[in-house]
Tab-separated table of C-alpha atoms in Angstrom:
chain	number	residue	atom	x	y	z
U	249	ASP	CA	5.985	23.768	83.594
U	250	ALA	CA	4.280	25.005	80.495
U	251	GLY	CA	7.708	25.718	78.805
U	252	VAL	CA	8.186	28.946	76.702
U	253	ILE	CA	5.359	30.610	74.757
U	254	GLN	CA	4.456	32.412	72.278
U	255	SER	CA	1.618	34.383	70.575
U	256	PRO	CA	0.778	34.178	68.698
U	257	ARG	CA	1.352	30.816	66.863
U	258	HIS	CA	0.546	32.413	62.819
U	259	GLU	CA	0.044	35.865	62.103
U	260	VAL	CA	-1.448	37.017	58.402
U	261	THR	CA	-0.798	40.633	58.332
U	262	GLU	CA	-0.266	43.377	55.004
U	263	MET	CA	2.931	45.226	54.701
U	264	GLY	CA	2.586	48.844	56.198
U	265	GLN	CA	0.856	47.203	59.876
U	266	GLU	CA	2.463	46.819	63.315
U	267	VAL	CA	3.067	43.909	64.689
U	268	THR	CA	3.801	42.888	67.569
U	269	LEU	CA	5.134	39.212	68.924
U	270	ARG	CA	5.305	37.923	72.243
U	271	CYS	CA	7.156	35.956	74.524
U	272	LYS	CA	6.491	34.454	78.756
U	273	PRO	CA	10.026	32.382	79.302
U	274	ILE	CA	10.299	29.239	81.557
U	275	SER	CA	9.961	30.753	84.965
U	276	GLY	CA	12.948	31.067	86.727
U	277	HIS	CA	15.012	31.558	84.109
U	278	ASN	CA	16.793	35.624	83.401
U	279	SER	CA	17.926	35.391	79.766
U	280	LEU	CA	15.573	35.842	77.158
U	281	PHE	CA	16.080	35.563	73.339
U	282	TRP	CA	14.739	36.992	69.804
U	283	TYR	CA	15.467	34.905	66.877
U	284	ARG	CA	14.375	34.658	62.941
U	285	GLN	CA	14.092	31.132	60.998
U	286	THR	CA	14.134	31.665	57.130
U	287	MET	CA	14.940	29.115	54.495
U	288	MET	CA	17.106	31.794	52.756
U	289	ARG	CA	19.538	33.347	56.281
U	290	GLY	CA	18.960	30.158	58.560
U	291	LEU	CA	18.682	31.596	62.499
U	292	GLU	CA	19.837	34.302	62.865
U	293	LEU	CA	19.873	36.039	66.590
U	294	LEU	CA	17.981	39.334	66.690
U	295	ILE	CA	18.680	40.662	70.490
U	296	TYR	CA	18.709	38.776	73.998
U	297	PHE	CA	18.251	39.766	77.055
U	298	ASN	CA	19.844	39.752	80.980
U	299	ASN	CA	18.095	39.736	83.811
U	300	ASN	CA	15.671	42.476	81.936
U	301	VAL	CA	17.919	44.400	80.092
U	302	PRO	CA	19.017	44.244	76.790
U	303	ILE	CA	22.936	43.304	76.713
U	304	ASP	CA	23.158	42.516	72.480
U	305	ASP	CA	20.765	44.716	70.015
U	306	SER	CA	23.106	44.080	67.124
U	307	GLY	CA	21.368	41.453	65.527
U	308	MET	CA	17.708	42.885	65.144
U	309	PRO	CA	17.989	44.463	61.111
U	310	GLU	CA	16.455	47.876	61.524
U	311	ASP	CA	15.072	50.328	63.532
U	312	ARG	CA	11.939	49.155	62.458
U	313	PHE	CA	12.397	46.283	64.665
U	314	SER	CA	12.207	46.915	68.655
U	315	ALA	CA	12.259	44.401	71.643
U	316	LYS	CA	11.072	45.465	75.255
U	317	MET	CA	10.887	42.613	78.289
U	318	PRO	CA	9.315	45.241	80.889
U	319	ASN	CA	8.992	42.277	83.426
U	320	ALA	CA	11.163	38.774	83.972
U	321	SER	CA	7.667	37.165	82.291
U	322	PHE	CA	7.415	38.686	79.819
U	323	SER	CA	9.421	39.966	76.606
U	324	THR	CA	7.376	41.492	72.918
U	325	LEU	CA	9.332	42.087	69.307
U	326	LYS	CA	6.996	44.521	67.450
U	327	ILE	CA	8.037	45.103	63.742
U	328	GLN	CA	6.554	49.140	62.491
U	329	PRO	CA	6.292	49.156	59.962
U	330	SER	CA	6.508	45.268	58.370
U	331	GLU	CA	7.416	44.711	55.225
U	332	PRO	CA	7.260	41.313	52.872
U	333	ARG	CA	10.788	40.428	53.642
U	334	ASP	CA	10.123	39.977	57.355
U	335	SER	CA	8.380	37.063	56.560
U	336	ALA	CA	9.985	34.445	58.727
U	337	VAL	CA	9.552	32.059	61.804
U	338	TYR	CA	10.033	34.561	64.927
U	339	PHE	CA	11.790	31.808	67.789
U	340	CYS	CA	11.845	32.750	71.388
U	341	ALA	CA	14.022	31.571	73.977
U	342	SER	CA	14.867	31.220	77.133
U	343	SER	CA	17.907	30.201	79.614
U	344	PHE	CA	19.376	30.077	83.384
U	345	PRO	CA	23.526	30.455	82.808
U	346	GLY	CA	23.447	30.692	86.246
U	347	SER	CA	23.060	27.453	87.166
U	348	GLY	CA	24.982	26.162	84.732
U	349	ARG	CA	23.297	24.199	82.618
U	350	ASN	CA	23.628	27.469	79.531
U	351	GLU	CA	21.220	25.185	77.197
U	352	GLN	CA	18.265	27.489	75.389
U	353	PHE	CA	14.878	26.253	75.693
U	354	PHE	CA	12.330	27.288	72.974
U	355	GLY	CA	9.020	28.327	72.131
U	356	PRO	CA	7.135	26.851	69.242
U	357	GLY	CA	7.637	29.759	67.342
U	358	THR	CA	5.520	32.781	65.947
U	359	ARG	CA	4.767	32.284	61.620
U	360	LEU	CA	4.707	35.515	60.214
U	361	THR	CA	3.566	36.485	56.454
U	362	VAL	CA	3.491	39.744	56.117
U	363	LEU	CA	1.837	40.242	52.358
O	9	ALA	CA	34.619	36.375	66.390
O	10	GLN	CA	32.779	32.862	67.152
O	11	SER	CA	31.705	30.859	64.141
O	12	VAL	CA	29.893	27.319	63.432
O	13	ALA	CA	30.240	25.252	60.484
O	14	GLN	CA	27.885	22.212	59.283
O	15	PRO	CA	29.236	20.948	56.487
O	16	GLU	CA	26.214	19.229	55.599
O	17	ASP	CA	23.301	20.299	54.833
O	18	GLN	CA	21.726	17.172	54.542
O	19	VAL	CA	23.327	13.105	55.648
O	20	ASN	CA	21.608	10.945	53.938
O	21	VAL	CA	21.996	7.455	56.139
O	22	ALA	CA	19.915	4.200	55.625
O	23	GLU	CA	18.372	3.196	59.882
O	24	GLY	CA	20.076	1.060	61.959
O	25	ASN	CA	23.472	2.133	60.090
O	26	PRO	CA	25.550	4.838	62.500
O	27	LEU	CA	25.072	8.354	61.822
O	28	THR	CA	27.257	11.648	62.034
O	29	VAL	CA	26.535	15.182	61.552
O	30	LYS	CA	29.599	16.864	61.340
O	31	CYS	CA	30.381	20.630	63.177
O	32	THR	CA	33.563	22.665	63.966
O	33	TYR	CA	33.703	25.836	65.660
O	34	SER	CA	36.124	28.736	65.352
O	35	VAL	CA	36.367	30.506	69.437
O	36	SER	CA	39.172	32.823	71.673
O	37	GLY	CA	38.890	31.010	74.779
O	38	ASN	CA	36.819	27.305	76.253
O	39	PRO	CA	34.122	26.890	73.718
O	40	TYR	CA	30.577	25.800	75.500
O	41	LEU	CA	29.202	24.059	73.107
O	42	PHE	CA	25.520	22.612	72.011
O	43	TRP	CA	23.408	20.324	69.683
O	44	TYR	CA	19.968	20.684	68.933
O	45	VAL	CA	17.485	19.410	66.832
O	46	GLN	CA	14.320	20.812	65.012
O	47	TYR	CA	11.403	18.857	64.230
O	48	PRO	CA	9.347	20.186	61.609
O	49	ASN	CA	7.155	23.213	62.779
O	50	ARG	CA	8.744	22.611	66.224
O	51	GLY	CA	10.846	25.024	67.837
O	52	LEU	CA	14.514	23.966	68.512
O	53	GLN	CA	14.866	21.114	71.210
O	54	PHE	CA	18.228	20.761	73.382
O	55	LEU	CA	19.878	17.552	72.750
O	56	LEU	CA	23.446	17.889	74.497
O	57	LYS	CA	26.404	20.087	76.014
O	58	TYR	CA	29.571	20.014	76.323
O	59	ILE	CA	31.048	22.690	78.725
O	60	THR	CA	33.847	20.742	80.875
O	61	GLY	CA	35.043	17.609	81.652
O	62	ASP	CA	34.895	14.444	79.272
O	63	ASN	CA	35.271	14.845	76.074
O	64	LEU	CA	32.992	11.970	74.999
O	65	VAL	CA	28.933	13.404	75.921
O	66	LYS	CA	25.356	11.848	75.993
O	67	GLY	CA	22.436	13.348	75.296
O	68	SER	CA	18.743	12.727	74.568
O	69	TYR	CA	17.011	9.844	71.990
O	70	GLY	CA	20.986	7.824	72.013
O	71	PHE	CA	22.983	10.997	70.744
O	72	GLU	CA	25.974	10.914	71.344
O	73	ALA	CA	28.979	14.001	70.700
O	74	GLU	CA	32.764	13.998	70.969
O	75	PHE	CA	34.820	16.905	71.568
O	76	ASN	CA	38.092	17.273	69.854
O	77	LYS	CA	39.652	20.523	70.821
O	78	SER	CA	42.777	19.991	68.141
O	79	GLN	CA	40.533	19.253	64.987
O	80	THR	CA	37.980	22.294	66.381
O	81	SER	CA	35.036	19.627	66.093
O	82	PHE	CA	31.445	18.550	68.196
O	83	HIS	CA	30.144	15.927	65.903
O	84	LEU	CA	27.053	14.472	66.302
O	85	LYS	CA	26.571	10.418	66.611
O	86	LYS	CA	24.819	7.535	66.566
O	87	PRO	CA	25.219	4.148	66.352
O	88	SER	CA	21.859	2.984	65.494
O	89	ALA	CA	20.118	5.565	63.271
O	90	LEU	CA	15.945	5.810	63.853
O	91	VAL	CA	13.433	6.440	61.144
O	92	SER	CA	12.400	9.634	63.483
O	93	ASP	CA	15.646	10.639	63.839
O	94	SER	CA	14.726	11.964	60.372
O	95	ALA	CA	15.324	16.640	61.358
O	96	LEU	CA	17.018	19.274	61.539
O	97	TYR	CA	20.317	19.529	63.334
O	98	PHE	CA	22.265	21.712	64.257
O	99	CYS	CA	25.125	22.649	66.651
O	100	ALA	CA	26.113	26.061	68.475
O	101	VAL	CA	28.486	27.901	70.517
O	102	SER	CA	28.918	30.016	73.056
O	103	VAL	CA	31.700	31.818	75.307
O	104	GLY	CA	30.318	31.940	78.853
O	105	GLY	CA	26.724	30.685	78.475
O	106	PHE	CA	25.168	33.899	76.569
O	107	LYS	CA	25.646	34.745	73.225
O	108	THR	CA	24.890	31.457	71.285
O	109	ILE	CA	26.128	31.540	67.147
O	110	PHE	CA	24.104	28.682	65.773
O	111	GLY	CA	25.475	26.609	62.732
O	112	ALA	CA	23.321	26.778	58.972
O	113	GLY	CA	21.371	23.173	60.142
O	114	THR	CA	21.492	19.965	58.629
O	115	ARG	CA	18.830	17.798	57.336
O	116	LEU	CA	19.397	14.540	58.783
O	117	PHE	CA	17.063	12.322	56.141
O	118	VAL	CA	17.075	8.497	57.119
O	119	LYS	CA	16.085	6.162	55.108
O	120	ALA	CA	14.010	3.240	55.809
């Protein structure tokens, strides 16, 4: 298996622009997580889905952030409009809790820079 | 509420010496406990977990961790450190296996 796939790997944009981050989870995994990592705040859970349904979005910082999972093999995290303080590395992770394994498999991350 | 504490921002150890990275947790219910490692410019990688059973769990790359319920701790250990073990280590806890709370991370530096 190719693991969790994220695109793009790097994104540089200007303040006010829309940014869309993409994630393909591991096939068969039914839980998907979006995290943000910064030096100041560490690793923060933004939102997670189970069976394509958002379960907890309490970590989404503002209404500028939205996430969707239209099917089991694809999810997006959108920031509109973007701001410099959104600069961070965004990770997607997937897992299959029903298997009893529970551990999460992380993608390589998207490094977002908002100028 | 669930929480995880990693009291050390950085741990320094000489190659060949044993290493310990500390973690304590607070949950209501039976915890699922995890350790992950992050190398530069990479995503987190799963090392090991405790869900039930033997308090000493063994994981990847020679790492092990001991679950101590009375002290609510789950310290990561390795008998002999390698320079290549230098990385950022995260302890994590969940109840029920879904939402997982990660600690702030501990940077391990192994000196040759």
